[in-house]
Coordinates of C-alpha atoms and ligand atoms in Angstrom, one line a residue:
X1146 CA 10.6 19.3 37.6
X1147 CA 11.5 17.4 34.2
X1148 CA 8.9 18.1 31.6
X1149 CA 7.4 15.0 31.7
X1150 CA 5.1 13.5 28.4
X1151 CA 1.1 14.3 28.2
X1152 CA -1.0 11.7 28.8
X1153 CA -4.1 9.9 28.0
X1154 CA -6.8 9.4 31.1
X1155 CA -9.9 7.3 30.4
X1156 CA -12.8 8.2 32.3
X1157 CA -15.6 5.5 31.7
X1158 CA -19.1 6.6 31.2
X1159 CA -22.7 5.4 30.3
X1160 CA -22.9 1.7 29.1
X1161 CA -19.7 1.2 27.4
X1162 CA -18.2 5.2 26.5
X1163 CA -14.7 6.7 27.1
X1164 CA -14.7 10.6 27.7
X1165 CA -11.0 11.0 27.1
X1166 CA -8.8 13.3 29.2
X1167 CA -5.9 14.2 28.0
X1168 CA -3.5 15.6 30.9
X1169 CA -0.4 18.0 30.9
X1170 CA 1.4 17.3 34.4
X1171 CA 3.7 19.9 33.7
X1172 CA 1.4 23.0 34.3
X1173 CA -1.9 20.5 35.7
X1174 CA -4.4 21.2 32.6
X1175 CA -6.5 19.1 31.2
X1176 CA -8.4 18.8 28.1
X1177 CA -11.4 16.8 27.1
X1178 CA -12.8 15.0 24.3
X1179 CA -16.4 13.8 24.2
X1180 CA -18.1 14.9 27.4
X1181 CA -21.0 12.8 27.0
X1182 CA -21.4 13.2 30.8
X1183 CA -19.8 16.2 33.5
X1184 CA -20.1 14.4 36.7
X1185 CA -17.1 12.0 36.2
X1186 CA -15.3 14.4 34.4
X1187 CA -15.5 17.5 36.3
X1188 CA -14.9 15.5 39.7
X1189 CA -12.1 14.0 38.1
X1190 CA -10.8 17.1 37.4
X1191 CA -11.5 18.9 40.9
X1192 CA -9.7 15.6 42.7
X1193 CA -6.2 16.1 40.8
X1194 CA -6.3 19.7 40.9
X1195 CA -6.8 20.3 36.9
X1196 CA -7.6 23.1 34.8
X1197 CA -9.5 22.8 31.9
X1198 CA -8.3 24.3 29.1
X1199 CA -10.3 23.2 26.2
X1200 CA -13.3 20.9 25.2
X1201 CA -13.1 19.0 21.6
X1202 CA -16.4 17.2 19.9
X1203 CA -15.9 14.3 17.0
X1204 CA -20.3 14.6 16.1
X1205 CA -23.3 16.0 17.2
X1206 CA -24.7 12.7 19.1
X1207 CA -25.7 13.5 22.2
X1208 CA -23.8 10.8 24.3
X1209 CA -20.8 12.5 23.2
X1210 CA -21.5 16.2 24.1
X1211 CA -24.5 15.9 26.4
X1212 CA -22.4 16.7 29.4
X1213 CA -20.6 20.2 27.5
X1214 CA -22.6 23.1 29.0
X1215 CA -22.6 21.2 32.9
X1216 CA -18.6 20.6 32.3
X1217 CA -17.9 24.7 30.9
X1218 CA -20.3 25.0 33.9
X1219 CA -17.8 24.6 36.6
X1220 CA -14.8 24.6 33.9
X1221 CA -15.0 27.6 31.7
X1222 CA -12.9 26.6 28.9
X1223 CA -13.2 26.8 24.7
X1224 CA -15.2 24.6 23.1
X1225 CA -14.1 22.9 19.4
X1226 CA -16.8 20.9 17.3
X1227 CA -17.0 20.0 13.6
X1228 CA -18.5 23.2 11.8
X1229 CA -20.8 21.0 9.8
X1230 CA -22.6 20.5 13.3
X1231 CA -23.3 24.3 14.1
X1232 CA -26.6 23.8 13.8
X1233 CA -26.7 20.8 15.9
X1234 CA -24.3 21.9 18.9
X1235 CA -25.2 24.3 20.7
X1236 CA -22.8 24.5 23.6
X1237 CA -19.7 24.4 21.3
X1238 CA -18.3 28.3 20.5
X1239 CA -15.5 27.4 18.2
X1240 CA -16.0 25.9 14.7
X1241 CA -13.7 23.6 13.3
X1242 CA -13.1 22.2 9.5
X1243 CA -10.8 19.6 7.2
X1244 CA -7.2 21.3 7.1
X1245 CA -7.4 23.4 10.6
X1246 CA -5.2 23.2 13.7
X1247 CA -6.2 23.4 17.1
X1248 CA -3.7 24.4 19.2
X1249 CA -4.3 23.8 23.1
X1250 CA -1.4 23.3 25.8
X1251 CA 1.4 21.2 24.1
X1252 CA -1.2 19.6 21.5
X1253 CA -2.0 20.7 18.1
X1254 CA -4.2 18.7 16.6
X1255 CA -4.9 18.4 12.4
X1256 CA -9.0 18.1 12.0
X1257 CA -9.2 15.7 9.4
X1258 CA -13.4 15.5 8.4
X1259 CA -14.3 11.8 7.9
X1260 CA -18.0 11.4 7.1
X1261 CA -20.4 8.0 7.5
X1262 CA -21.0 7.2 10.9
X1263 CA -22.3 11.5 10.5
X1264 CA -21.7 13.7 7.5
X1265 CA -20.1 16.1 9.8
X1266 CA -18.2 13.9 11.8
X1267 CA -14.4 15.4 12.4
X1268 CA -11.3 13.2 14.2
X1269 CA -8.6 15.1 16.0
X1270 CA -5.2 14.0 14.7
X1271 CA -1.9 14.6 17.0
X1272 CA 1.1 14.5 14.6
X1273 CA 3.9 14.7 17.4
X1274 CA 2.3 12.0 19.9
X1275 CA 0.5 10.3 17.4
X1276 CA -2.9 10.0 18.9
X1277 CA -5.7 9.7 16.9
X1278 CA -9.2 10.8 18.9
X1279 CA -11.9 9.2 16.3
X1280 CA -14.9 9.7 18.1
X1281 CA -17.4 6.6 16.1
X1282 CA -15.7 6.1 12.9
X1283 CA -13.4 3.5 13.6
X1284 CA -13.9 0.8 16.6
X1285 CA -11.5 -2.1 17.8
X1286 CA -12.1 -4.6 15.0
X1287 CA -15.4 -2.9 13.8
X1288 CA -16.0 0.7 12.5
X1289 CA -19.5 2.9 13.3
X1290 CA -22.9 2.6 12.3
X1291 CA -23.7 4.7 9.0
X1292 CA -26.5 7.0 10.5
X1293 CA -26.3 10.0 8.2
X1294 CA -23.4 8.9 5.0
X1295 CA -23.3 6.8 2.5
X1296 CA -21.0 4.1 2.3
X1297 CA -18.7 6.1 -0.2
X1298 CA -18.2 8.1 2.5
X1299 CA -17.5 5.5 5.5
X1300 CA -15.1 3.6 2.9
X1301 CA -13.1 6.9 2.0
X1302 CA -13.0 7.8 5.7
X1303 CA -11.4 4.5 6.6
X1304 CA -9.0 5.2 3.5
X1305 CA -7.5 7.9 5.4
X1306 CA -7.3 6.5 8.7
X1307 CA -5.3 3.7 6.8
X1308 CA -2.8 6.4 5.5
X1309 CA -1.7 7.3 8.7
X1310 CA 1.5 6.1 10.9
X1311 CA 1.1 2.3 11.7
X1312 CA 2.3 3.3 15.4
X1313 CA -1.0 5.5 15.8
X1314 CA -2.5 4.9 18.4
X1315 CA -6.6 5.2 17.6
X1316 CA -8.6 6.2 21.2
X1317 CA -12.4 5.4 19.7
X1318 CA -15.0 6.1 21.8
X1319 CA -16.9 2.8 22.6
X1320 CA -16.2 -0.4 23.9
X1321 CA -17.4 -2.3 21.6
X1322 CA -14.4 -4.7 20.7
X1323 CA -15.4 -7.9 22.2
X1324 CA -18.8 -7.8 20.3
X1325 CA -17.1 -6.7 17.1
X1326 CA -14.7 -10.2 17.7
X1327 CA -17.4 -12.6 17.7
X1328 CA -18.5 -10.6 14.4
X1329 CA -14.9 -11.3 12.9
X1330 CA -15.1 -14.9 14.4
X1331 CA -18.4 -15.5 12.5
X1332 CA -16.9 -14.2 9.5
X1333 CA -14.0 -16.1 9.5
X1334 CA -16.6 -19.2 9.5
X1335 CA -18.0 -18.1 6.5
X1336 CA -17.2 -20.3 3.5
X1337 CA -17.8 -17.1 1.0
X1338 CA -16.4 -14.6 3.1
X1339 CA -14.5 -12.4 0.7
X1340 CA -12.1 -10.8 3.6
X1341 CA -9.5 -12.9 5.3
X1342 CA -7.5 -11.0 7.1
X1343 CA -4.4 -12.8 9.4
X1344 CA -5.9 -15.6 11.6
X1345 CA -2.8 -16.0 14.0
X1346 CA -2.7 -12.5 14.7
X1347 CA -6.6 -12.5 15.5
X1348 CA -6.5 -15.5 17.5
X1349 CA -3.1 -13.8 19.4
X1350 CA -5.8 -10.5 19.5
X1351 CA -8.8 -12.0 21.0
X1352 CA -6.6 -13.7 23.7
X1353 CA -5.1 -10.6 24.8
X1354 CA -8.3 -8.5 24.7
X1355 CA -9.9 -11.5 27.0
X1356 CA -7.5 -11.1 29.3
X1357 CA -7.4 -7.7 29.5
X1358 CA -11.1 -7.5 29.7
X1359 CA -11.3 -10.0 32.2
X1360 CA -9.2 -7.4 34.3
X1361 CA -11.9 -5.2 33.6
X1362 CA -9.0 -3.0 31.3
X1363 CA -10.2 -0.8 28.2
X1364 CA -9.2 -2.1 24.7
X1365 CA -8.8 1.7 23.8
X1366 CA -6.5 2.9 22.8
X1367 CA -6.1 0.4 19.3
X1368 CA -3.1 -0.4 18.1
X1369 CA -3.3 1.1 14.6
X1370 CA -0.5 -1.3 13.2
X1371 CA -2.8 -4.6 14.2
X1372 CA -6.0 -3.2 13.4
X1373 CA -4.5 -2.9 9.6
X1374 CA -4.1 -6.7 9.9
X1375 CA -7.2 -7.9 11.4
X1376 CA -10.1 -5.7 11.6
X1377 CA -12.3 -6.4 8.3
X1378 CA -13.2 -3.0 8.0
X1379 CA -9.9 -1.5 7.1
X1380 CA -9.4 -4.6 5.2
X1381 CA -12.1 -4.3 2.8
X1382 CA -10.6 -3.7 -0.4
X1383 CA -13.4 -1.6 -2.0
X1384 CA -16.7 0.0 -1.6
X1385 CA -18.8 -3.5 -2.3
X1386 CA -16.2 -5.2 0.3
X1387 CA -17.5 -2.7 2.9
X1388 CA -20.5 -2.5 2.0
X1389 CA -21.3 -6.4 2.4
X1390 CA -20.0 -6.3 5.6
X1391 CA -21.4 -3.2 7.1
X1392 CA -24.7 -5.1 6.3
X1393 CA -23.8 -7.9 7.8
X1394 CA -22.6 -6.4 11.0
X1395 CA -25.7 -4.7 10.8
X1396 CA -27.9 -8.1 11.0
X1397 CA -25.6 -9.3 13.9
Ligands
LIG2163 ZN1 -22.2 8.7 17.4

């Protein structure tokens, strides 16, 4: 058989959550990012006949890795989460920091630590397919709730996000898009509002993520070349920028 490319499966969970599974048809493994749930995942894995071979975590929140110890359960398999959360996760067994490589199947994914949404929040970078797993840092036209960092921290987080290859492709962990549009569209009304990012391209955005919605398709994974243009977040051209609009978003 022809060594075919891994790919990306989204398994819906909760309100509006993506456990992503990322699948190597060449030798049937699977791994998993974000259990917050097992049932979907393990039967999805049990119907197409895949191993598990590893388990990663972006943050501690428990819709994320509430389903870990049910999954490892039925799926023995390592489990990789942001060493800042040791405290916090107890189902995870391998500890992982800024500058370190997981290596699992054909992946090997750079853990780059960007703090805000959680101070120890980690993203899983894959150089060769350029997948970016960013857990709650960075949503489609929005970015995540500060619980735990400052904005400093969000702002610099988004920085690096920002450095990498325009054709990532950024597989965030909500579906919160279509809210975060009519946040951009009351933004763009605003006669004050100090970030303007391209209005043809938004307007060409929301008609294809109402469309695809309307089909009842994800909006993950984002396009990390049109995000640069229109969502506000990564637009924001300092700390203050972000700021006033992580406020504002907040008041929404
Ligand atoms: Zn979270």
């Amino acid at each position: 058989m022809a060594n075919t490319r891994p790919r990306v499966e989204l398994i819906p969970i909760f309100e509006d959550n993506y456990v992503f599974c990322l699948i190597d048809d060449n030798n049937q493994e699977a791994l998993v990012i974000d259990p917050g749930e097992s049932s979907k995942t393990s039967n999805y894995l049990k119907e197409n006949n895949l191993k598990l071979t590893g388990v990663l975590l972006t943050h501690h929140h428990n819709d994320h890795v509430g389903g870990v110890r049910s999954l490892i359960s039925e799926h023995p398999a390592p489990v990789y989460a942001p060493m800042k959360n040791k405290s916090q996760i107890g189902s995870a067994d391998t500890w992982v920091a800024e500058g370190h490589t997981v290596r699992v199947g054909p992946f090997e994914f750079q853990v780059l630590e960007l703090p805000g949404h959680t101070l120890g929040h980690v993203a899983y970078w894959e150089p060769k397919f350029k997948w970016l797993f960013s857990g709650d840092v960075l949503f489609g036209l929005g970015c995540g709730r500060l619980f735990e960092g400052t904005y400093e921290q969000a702002y610099e987080s988004l920085q690096r996000i920002k450095k990498l290859p325009e054709e990532t492709l950024v597989y965030c962990t909500h579906e919160y898009t279509e809210s975060n549009l009519t946040f951009c569209n009351m933004l763009s009304n605003l006669d004050d509002s100090p970030i303007t990012g391209d209005s043809e391209e938004l307007e060409m955005y929301a008609n294809q993520l109402l469309s695809r919605r309307e089909m009842n398709l994800p909006s993950v994974p984002l396009k990390l070349s049109v995000e640069l243009r229109v969502n506000p977040f990564l637009l924001a051209k300092s700390v203050a920028q972000f700021t006033y609009l992580r406020d504002l978003r907040n008041k929404q």
